[in-house]
């Protein structure tokens, strides 16, 4: 994930302290009913990464076998492949077959809807996409709509109409990137109102070079977090610790569910950082997430 990444020499110059909650977060959590169960999901942005072979996947694993192994290691995935192509029935069935019990897919809306049409005149594509992902059934997590960097508040009038196209009972998460959404408090407050009224969530992104997108705004009692690490820099762990404390506070206030998608460089280090997140969730939020299993390190000389 290149959005908001910085060079290694700049990392120590960044203030990684989490900002205070936006007022809408307090309002939403105070109004939320006491959840019967708190659910937490931790996953990565891909399931096929060459560097994971010999780490969490066995050597010699075929590419088509990677997804079933992934679903045994994590309980969700940020499904970016749907950003480029709406899945066919055959693909949906293959994903369902690969999923372990409790595993969820969080598909990204197609770029034709978010980036090309910018939500306008996208009824047909939106209806078809929603129709297909709903076929995932119990394995459907929270779909997310990532708007392009050129999508400004001036273009946001189509949001309300777009939300009407989302099937009843389906909550999605929306991510904004243009700085004008965040540097004008009145605009952001109104945006939160619109998203909350529609029953959807806002994606919170924690990335080194764009601290403005760390808006701490919950519009429903579900947190959707995209956390971008810096190749296991010490601050990756201290930042995680701070998030665990914040999520613990939100849980005690009424948070029902959290999705944490862990990015790290080109995904090479994502399993290690995700494992730390799982450990902290289980320790401090009393969840019971199965941690990823790492294979024993093999002395390369033993391979010859």
Steps between C-alpha positions, in 0.01 A plus 500: 500500500675815376241750624658710777824302515816687599871427467659313793705800612183703560323251726659620823389855424129414496265550792310171509280589797137415435278807487194536723175344390275704277178600685293274274681197646379574852146557374492175303643283778276651766195425285610146413324213676713275715645245256442132569845422364804702403655387173849579377654418164863534399626442149728604216438661159604195294498124530777424250839645586817319392689591817243313711602164353717335759372749760128428544452290186694182429764504228368367172141609560318565174357847441144369486552340842602825670150627583390196704826524694444872555154444648654259750745770612277810520128565551453772235655655192488841335381372166661736251454275198136611471621856440598388152237242412157405635520133599312239299281233658783251452742726684254556784454124541876448501544763771223348711651154465843630608368682809531346844215542753473861614720636223379818324583670172491881488472582130599840363252670268606496134705795381248566223257604775737685732768648275364514147135588557557647849164352611301672221298294251641185654169333588544196277855420614410562864196272485698221335793530739272489806307209351819300457665568835178423689537147366794462740239462772649446846847562356424860401661751734472873447546616140694824464480786257834673449456834328778630278739779601324743264160447662441829680212614723372702205427169330338353809140590421458160340569316827144507628358367174772239476427370848139441393631245250652282773266210590317533829686333785841522333742736674806616310806704600610803302851644481578858397848617400483857375626735773200734473278243668705532818631858514157659517324393824151596386531294184627199690228528765233508230664206321487299822130582534425384146691174542346434843146567378554244223625241750851468360852521644802716428840346431771634731848486349812514714792573268820691565476773239130593526406555862186688395327180391529377858165663574380277788138522387257213556163539329373156604632281784745331261863605454671442166873569518766486232832500686814556293821397670857582411662159454495415873655826615472529882224759455284236330470330837456811712234624256325164527507522879337843486229368272429207728447742789265712289306198378471371855347834598261485206406142583415596857291788361296281264710404196363183344753409235842594367680418179875562499671464163877492541720637223877489522722596207426265214322263742821309577487588871122509532467154665740595783324828568156341472610233747590774748157657454333165566710446813405843634133456419492166681691634801333837552156471338445138602435378148578150382651555157712216368850637434685427175737205522858559390706215364836422661783693341703274275876540463533564129802268489270214595319541169804377306 
